[in-house]
Each structure stands twice: as structure tokens, then as C-alpha cells.
PDB file of C-alpha atoms in Angstrom:
ATOM      1  CA  MET A 180     -32.950  57.555 -26.664  1.00  0.00           C
ATOM      2  CA  SER A 181     -30.100  59.619 -28.115  1.00  0.00           C
ATOM      3  CA  ARG A 182     -28.158  59.197 -24.872  1.00  0.00           C
ATOM      4  CA  VAL A 183     -28.389  55.394 -25.194  1.00  0.00           C
ATOM      5  CA  PHE A 184     -27.197  55.596 -28.812  1.00  0.00           C
ATOM      6  CA  ILE A 185     -24.216  57.760 -27.833  1.00  0.00           C
ATOM      7  CA  ILE A 186     -23.263  55.379 -25.022  1.00  0.00           C
ATOM      8  CA  LEU A 187     -23.528  52.354 -27.327  1.00  0.00           C
ATOM      9  CA  PHE A 188     -21.517  54.172 -29.996  1.00  0.00           C
ATOM     10  CA  ALA A 189     -18.804  55.034 -27.431  1.00  0.00           C
ATOM     11  CA  ILE A 190     -18.672  51.411 -26.233  1.00  0.00           C
ATOM     12  CA  ALA A 191     -18.350  50.247 -29.840  1.00  0.00           C
ATOM     13  CA  LEU A 192     -15.452  52.669 -30.424  1.00  0.00           C
ATOM     14  CA  VAL A 193     -13.648  51.518 -27.295  1.00  0.00           C
ATOM     15  CA  SER A 194     -14.153  47.869 -28.251  1.00  0.00           C
ATOM     16  CA  VAL A 195     -12.736  48.411 -31.732  1.00  0.00           C
ATOM     17  CA  SER A 196      -9.792  50.478 -30.518  1.00  0.00           C
ATOM     18  CA  ASP A 197      -8.894  47.878 -27.839  1.00  0.00           C
ATOM     19  CA  ALA A 198      -8.575  45.087 -30.393  1.00  0.00           C
ATOM     20  CA  PRO A 199      -4.904  44.258 -30.958  1.00  0.00           C
ATOM     21  CA  GLU A 200      -3.439  44.966 -34.362  1.00  0.00           C
ATOM     22  CA  ARG A 201      -2.977  41.801 -36.364  1.00  0.00           C
ATOM     23  CA  LEU A 202      -1.497  40.942 -39.722  1.00  0.00           C
ATOM     24  CA  ALA A 203      -2.956  38.104 -41.743  1.00  0.00           C
ATOM     25  CA  TRP A 204      -0.457  35.696 -43.279  1.00  0.00           C
ATOM     26  CA  HIS A 205       0.006  36.193 -47.025  1.00  0.00           C
ATOM     27  CA  SER A 206       2.459  34.449 -49.326  1.00  0.00           C
ATOM     28  CA  GLU A 207       3.552  37.747 -50.862  1.00  0.00           C
ATOM     29  CA  ARG A 208       4.026  39.652 -47.614  1.00  0.00           C
ATOM     30  CA  VAL A 209       6.911  38.698 -45.357  1.00  0.00           C
ATOM     31  CA  LEU A 210       7.544  40.092 -41.906  1.00  0.00           C
ATOM     32  CA  GLN A 211       9.680  43.193 -41.497  1.00  0.00           C
ATOM     33  CA  TRP A 212      11.362  44.397 -38.347  1.00  0.00           C
ATOM     34  CA  SER A 213       8.966  47.357 -38.326  1.00  0.00           C
ATOM     35  CA  ASP A 214       6.168  44.816 -37.639  1.00  0.00           C
ATOM     36  CA  PHE A 215       7.685  44.065 -34.219  1.00  0.00           C
ATOM     37  CA  LYS A 216       6.168  46.769 -32.032  1.00  0.00           C
ATOM     38  CA  GLY A 217       6.252  45.160 -28.594  1.00  0.00           C
ATOM     39  CA  THR A 218       8.767  45.750 -25.846  1.00  0.00           C
ATOM     40  CA  PRO A 219      10.974  42.875 -24.708  1.00  0.00           C
ATOM     41  CA  ASP A 220      10.705  41.755 -21.130  1.00  0.00           C
ATOM     42  CA  SER A 221      13.959  42.705 -19.427  1.00  0.00           C
ATOM     43  CA  LEU A 222      14.199  39.183 -17.987  1.00  0.00           C
ATOM     44  CA  GLU A 223      13.715  37.493 -21.376  1.00  0.00           C
ATOM     45  CA  ARG A 224      16.978  36.181 -22.803  1.00  0.00           C
ATOM     46  CA  TRP A 225      15.904  35.694 -26.428  1.00  0.00           C
ATOM     47  CA  ALA A 226      16.748  38.127 -29.217  1.00  0.00           C
ATOM     48  CA  ALA A 227      13.181  38.298 -30.596  1.00  0.00           C
ATOM     49  CA  SER A 228       9.725  36.897 -30.120  1.00  0.00           C
ATOM     50  CA  SER A 229       6.851  36.503 -32.565  1.00  0.00           C
ATOM     51  CA  SER A 230       3.290  36.306 -31.349  1.00  0.00           C
ATOM     52  CA  THR A 231       1.143  34.368 -33.803  1.00  0.00           C
ATOM     53  CA  GLY A 232      -2.182  32.637 -33.626  1.00  0.00           C
ATOM     54  CA  LEU A 233      -5.208  31.325 -35.456  1.00  0.00           C
ATOM     55  CA  SER A 234      -8.622  32.860 -35.752  1.00  0.00           C
ATOM     56  CA  GLN A 235     -11.655  31.122 -37.126  1.00  0.00           C
ATOM     57  CA  GLY A 236     -15.088  32.139 -38.232  1.00  0.00           C
ATOM     58  CA  TYR A 237     -18.054  30.016 -39.207  1.00  0.00           C
ATOM     59  CA  ALA A 238     -21.827  29.929 -39.268  1.00  0.00           C
ATOM     60  CA  SER A 239     -24.145  27.222 -38.041  1.00  0.00           C
ATOM     61  CA  ASN A 240     -27.642  26.420 -39.154  1.00  0.00           C
ATOM     62  CA  SER A 241     -30.749  26.330 -36.967  1.00  0.00           C
ATOM     63  CA  ASP A 242     -30.110  22.651 -36.162  1.00  0.00           C
ATOM     64  CA  GLY A 243     -26.657  23.470 -34.737  1.00  0.00           C
ATOM     65  CA  TYR A 244     -24.614  22.096 -37.644  1.00  0.00           C
ATOM     66  CA  ILE A 245     -21.527  23.978 -38.866  1.00  0.00           C
ATOM     67  CA  ASP A 246     -21.841  25.345 -42.383  1.00  0.00           C
ATOM     68  CA  LYS A 247     -18.470  24.161 -43.686  1.00  0.00           C
ATOM     69  CA  GLU A 248     -18.660  26.542 -46.645  1.00  0.00           C
ATOM     70  CA  SER A 249     -18.699  29.498 -44.242  1.00  0.00           C
ATOM     71  CA  LEU A 250     -15.495  28.490 -42.454  1.00  0.00           C
ATOM     72  CA  THR A 251     -12.589  30.917 -42.487  1.00  0.00           C
ATOM     73  CA  VAL A 252      -9.332  30.204 -40.714  1.00  0.00           C
ATOM     74  CA  THR A 253      -6.608  32.848 -40.672  1.00  0.00           C
ATOM     75  CA  ALA A 254      -3.062  32.813 -39.361  1.00  0.00           C
ATOM     76  CA  HIS A 255      -2.256  36.109 -37.652  1.00  0.00           C
ATOM     77  CA  PHE A 256       0.852  37.906 -36.451  1.00  0.00           C
ATOM     78  CA  TYR A 257       0.351  40.268 -33.512  1.00  0.00           C
ATOM     79  CA  PRO A 258       2.768  43.245 -33.742  1.00  0.00           C
ATOM     80  CA  GLU A 259       2.018  44.611 -30.249  1.00  0.00           C
ATOM     81  CA  TYR A 260       3.051  41.327 -28.651  1.00  0.00           C
ATOM     82  CA  SER A 261       6.044  40.684 -30.920  1.00  0.00           C
ATOM     83  CA  TRP A 262       9.405  42.254 -30.211  1.00  0.00           C
ATOM     84  CA  VAL A 263      13.083  42.331 -31.103  1.00  0.00           C
ATOM     85  CA  ARG A 264      16.131  43.595 -29.287  1.00  0.00           C
ATOM     86  CA  HIS A 265      17.400  46.277 -31.675  1.00  0.00           C
ATOM     87  CA  GLN A 266      21.045  45.234 -31.343  1.00  0.00           C
ATOM     88  CA  GLU A 267      20.077  41.677 -32.397  1.00  0.00           C
ATOM     89  CA  LYS A 268      18.333  42.487 -35.706  1.00  0.00           C
ATOM     90  CA  SER A 269      19.571  40.395 -38.623  1.00  0.00           C
ATOM     91  CA  LYS A 270      18.179  38.852 -41.797  1.00  0.00           C
ATOM     92  CA  HIS A 271      18.791  35.416 -40.317  1.00  0.00           C
ATOM     93  CA  LEU A 272      16.800  36.172 -37.160  1.00  0.00           C
ATOM     94  CA  LEU A 273      13.969  37.733 -39.169  1.00  0.00           C
ATOM     95  CA  ALA A 274      13.810  34.573 -41.316  1.00  0.00           C
ATOM     96  CA  HIS A 275      13.525  32.536 -38.104  1.00  0.00           C
ATOM     97  CA  GLU A 276      10.588  34.658 -36.944  1.00  0.00           C
ATOM     98  CA  GLN A 277       8.976  34.367 -40.406  1.00  0.00           C
ATOM     99  CA  THR A 278       9.235  30.583 -40.105  1.00  0.00           C
ATOM    100  CA  HIS A 279       7.269  30.781 -36.849  1.00  0.00           C
ATOM    101  CA  PHE A 280       4.559  32.707 -38.724  1.00  0.00           C
ATOM    102  CA  ASN A 281       4.689  30.204 -41.608  1.00  0.00           C
ATOM    103  CA  ILE A 282       4.196  27.318 -39.167  1.00  0.00           C
ATOM    104  CA  THR A 283       1.052  29.049 -37.917  1.00  0.00           C
ATOM    105  CA  GLU A 284      -0.197  29.284 -41.513  1.00  0.00           C
ATOM    106  CA  VAL A 285       0.443  25.545 -41.961  1.00  0.00           C
ATOM    107  CA  TYR A 286      -1.803  24.873 -38.966  1.00  0.00           C
ATOM    108  CA  ALA A 287      -4.489  27.212 -40.291  1.00  0.00           C
ATOM    109  CA  ARG A 288      -4.607  25.046 -43.414  1.00  0.00           C
ATOM    110  CA  LYS A 289      -4.582  21.852 -41.350  1.00  0.00           C
ATOM    111  CA  LEU A 290      -7.573  23.109 -39.368  1.00  0.00           C
ATOM    112  CA  GLU A 291      -9.442  23.874 -42.589  1.00  0.00           C
ATOM    113  CA  ASP A 292      -8.693  20.341 -43.823  1.00  0.00           C
ATOM    114  CA  LYS A 293      -9.773  18.756 -40.527  1.00  0.00           C
ATOM    115  CA  VAL A 294     -13.051  20.656 -40.522  1.00  0.00           C
ATOM    116  CA  ALA A 295     -13.711  19.729 -44.160  1.00  0.00           C
ATOM    117  CA  ALA A 296     -13.216  16.011 -43.393  1.00  0.00           C
ATOM    118  CA  PHE A 297     -15.048  15.973 -40.049  1.00  0.00           C
ATOM    119  CA  LYS A 298     -18.576  14.546 -39.794  1.00  0.00           C
ATOM    120  CA  PHE A 299     -20.295  17.050 -37.542  1.00  0.00           C
ATOM    121  CA  THR A 300     -23.330  16.298 -35.394  1.00  0.00           C
ATOM    122  CA  SER A 301     -25.847  18.678 -33.897  1.00  0.00           C
ATOM    123  CA  ASN A 302     -23.163  19.342 -31.264  1.00  0.00           C
ATOM    124  CA  SER A 303     -20.879  20.866 -33.884  1.00  0.00           C
ATOM    125  CA  LEU A 304     -19.986  23.996 -31.916  1.00  0.00           C
ATOM    126  CA  GLU A 305     -18.334  21.830 -29.256  1.00  0.00           C
ATOM    127  CA  GLU A 306     -16.821  19.600 -31.930  1.00  0.00           C
ATOM    128  CA  ILE A 307     -15.188  22.507 -33.769  1.00  0.00           C
ATOM    129  CA  LYS A 308     -13.793  23.783 -30.456  1.00  0.00           C
ATOM    130  CA  MET A 309     -12.297  20.323 -29.893  1.00  0.00           C
ATOM    131  CA  LEU A 310     -10.732  20.308 -33.386  1.00  0.00           C
ATOM    132  CA  TYR A 311      -9.293  23.771 -32.795  1.00  0.00           C
ATOM    133  CA  LYS A 312      -7.893  22.765 -29.386  1.00  0.00           C
ATOM    134  CA  GLU A 313      -6.209  19.656 -30.860  1.00  0.00           C
ATOM    135  CA  LEU A 314      -4.628  21.634 -33.701  1.00  0.00           C
ATOM    136  CA  GLU A 315      -3.584  24.481 -31.395  1.00  0.00           C
ATOM    137  CA  GLU A 316      -1.784  22.047 -29.076  1.00  0.00           C
ATOM    138  CA  GLU A 317      -0.027  20.506 -32.072  1.00  0.00           C
ATOM    139  CA  ARG A 318       0.890  23.970 -33.425  1.00  0.00           C
ATOM    140  CA  ILE A 319       2.410  25.020 -30.108  1.00  0.00           C
ATOM    141  CA  ALA A 320       4.372  21.759 -29.860  1.00  0.00           C
ATOM    142  CA  THR A 321       5.702  22.276 -33.408  1.00  0.00           C
ATOM    143  CA  GLN A 322       6.725  25.861 -32.608  1.00  0.00           C
ATOM    144  CA  GLN A 323       8.568  24.625 -29.516  1.00  0.00           C
ATOM    145  CA  LEU A 324      10.262  21.822 -31.452  1.00  0.00           C
ATOM    146  CA  PHE A 325      11.376  24.341 -34.095  1.00  0.00           C
ATOM    147  CA  ASP A 326      12.984  26.518 -31.438  1.00  0.00           C
ATOM    148  CA  LYS A 327      14.521  23.538 -29.669  1.00  0.00           C
ATOM    149  CA  GLU A 328      16.036  21.975 -32.794  1.00  0.00           C
ATOM    150  CA  THR A 329      17.350  25.283 -34.142  1.00  0.00           C
ATOM    151  CA  ASN A 330      18.463  26.426 -30.676  1.00  0.00           C
ATOM    152  CA  HIS A 331      16.353  29.555 -31.204  1.00  0.00           C
ATOM    153  CA  SER A 332      17.979  30.278 -34.614  1.00  0.00           C
ATOM    154  CA  ILE A 333      21.570  29.668 -33.481  1.00  0.00           C
ATOM    155  CA  ASP A 334      21.969  26.336 -35.355  1.00  0.00           C
ATOM    156  CA  HIS A 335      22.040  27.583 -38.955  1.00  0.00           C
ATOM    157  CA  MET A 336      22.014  24.098 -40.533  1.00  0.00           C
ATOM    158  CA  LYS A 337      18.896  23.068 -38.601  1.00  0.00           C
ATOM    159  CA  GLU A 338      17.353  26.428 -39.427  1.00  0.00           C
ATOM    160  CA  VAL A 339      17.735  25.785 -43.163  1.00  0.00           C
ATOM    161  CA  GLN A 340      16.294  22.271 -42.768  1.00  0.00           C
ATOM    162  CA  TRP A 341      13.261  23.681 -40.959  1.00  0.00           C
ATOM    163  CA  GLU A 342      12.751  26.443 -43.534  1.00  0.00           C
ATOM    164  CA  LEU A 343      12.730  23.823 -46.301  1.00  0.00           C
ATOM    165  CA  LYS A 344      10.405  21.540 -44.326  1.00  0.00           C
ATOM    166  CA  VAL A 345       7.909  24.332 -43.629  1.00  0.00           C
ATOM    167  CA  ALA A 346       8.045  25.442 -47.293  1.00  0.00           C
ATOM    168  CA  ARG A 347       7.113  21.847 -48.270  1.00  0.00           C
ATOM    169  CA  TRP A 348       4.285  21.874 -45.728  1.00  0.00           C
ATOM    170  CA  LEU A 349       2.969  25.117 -47.222  1.00  0.00           C
ATOM    171  CA  ARG A 350       2.859  23.324 -50.593  1.00  0.00           C
ATOM    172  CA  GLY A 351       0.823  20.546 -48.943  1.00  0.00           C
ATOM    173  CA  ASP A 352       3.671  18.014 -48.886  1.00  0.00           C
ATOM    174  CA  PHE A 353       3.887  16.410 -45.450  1.00  0.00           C
ATOM    175  CA  GLU A 354       6.093  13.469 -46.417  1.00  0.00           C
ATOM    176  CA  GLU A 355       9.310  13.289 -44.395  1.00  0.00           C
TER     177      GLU A 355
END
């Protein structure tokens, strides 16, 4: 019996230690270059890369319906998968990477809103996966559009426009 406990405890420790570090988005905590702990791919031509994503948690009742009150959606930054070329560090580039993280937070809020408005059925686990997939595709497309329009932070005027747009989105204002 004690051998089984020790093995299970060891598996639990390995599982916890293998989980990638992640930082939750917070309005009072901006990214710092020390958060970028990954190593750039030698073939990659960009100056920096931010790895961000959404996580969600929820409970369902015995009938299979999502308990909307239990929903949590969090925008995360993954330091191990985010990197910067040290010679390229600048305030401007860091602001660009922060905007990527802010866009992820916008989509975390959009997912919360979609779930709150959605009329779930007894197939709600599949339905919430569908909502997540739709929002994730939209988030990725927005991230790509941001990079395209700003030329990966090179176009300073477009960069400022995007920063202002994303700040409005974070306030809940989606009017163009």
C-alpha cells in the first residue's frame, strides 16, 4: 500500500513540475523582458515572440448542463515559449508583445460573454468546446492581422492605432 502511495505521489510531482509556467493577464502587471525565457529558433527572423493562450474551467451538473456561474476564463502568457533576441530589446518591441497579450485578454472576455449569452443544452460540453474553438480561431486571426498591419512592430503609426484599439476593446468598446 505504501509503495502505491509513493508511486502516485511521484507521478503527481512529475505532472506538476512538467506544467509550463504561465502568467495570468492582469491590468496592473505588464510584461517585462525577464518574462521571456524561451530560446529563439535560429531560423526565425523576428525579434521576439510571445506565446499566449486561453484556459477555461467550468463545472457541469448531473444533466450535462454547464454551470455558467462556475466558468473561469484566463488569458495566459507562457514564458518558456516566449523569447526575444537580446540585441533587439526595446520599449517599443515590448509594448508590441504586451499588445499581443492584451488581445488574448480581450478574447478571454469575449468567451465569457459568449458563454453567458449561450443557451446550452444537455450537450453543453460539446457546445462550450465549439464556442472556444470559434473564439480561438478569431483570436489567432486578430493576432495575425495585428502583426501584418504593424509589420511586426516596424510600422509605428499602425502600432499606436492598434494599441489604442485594443485599449478600447479592453474597456468593452468595440465600435470602430
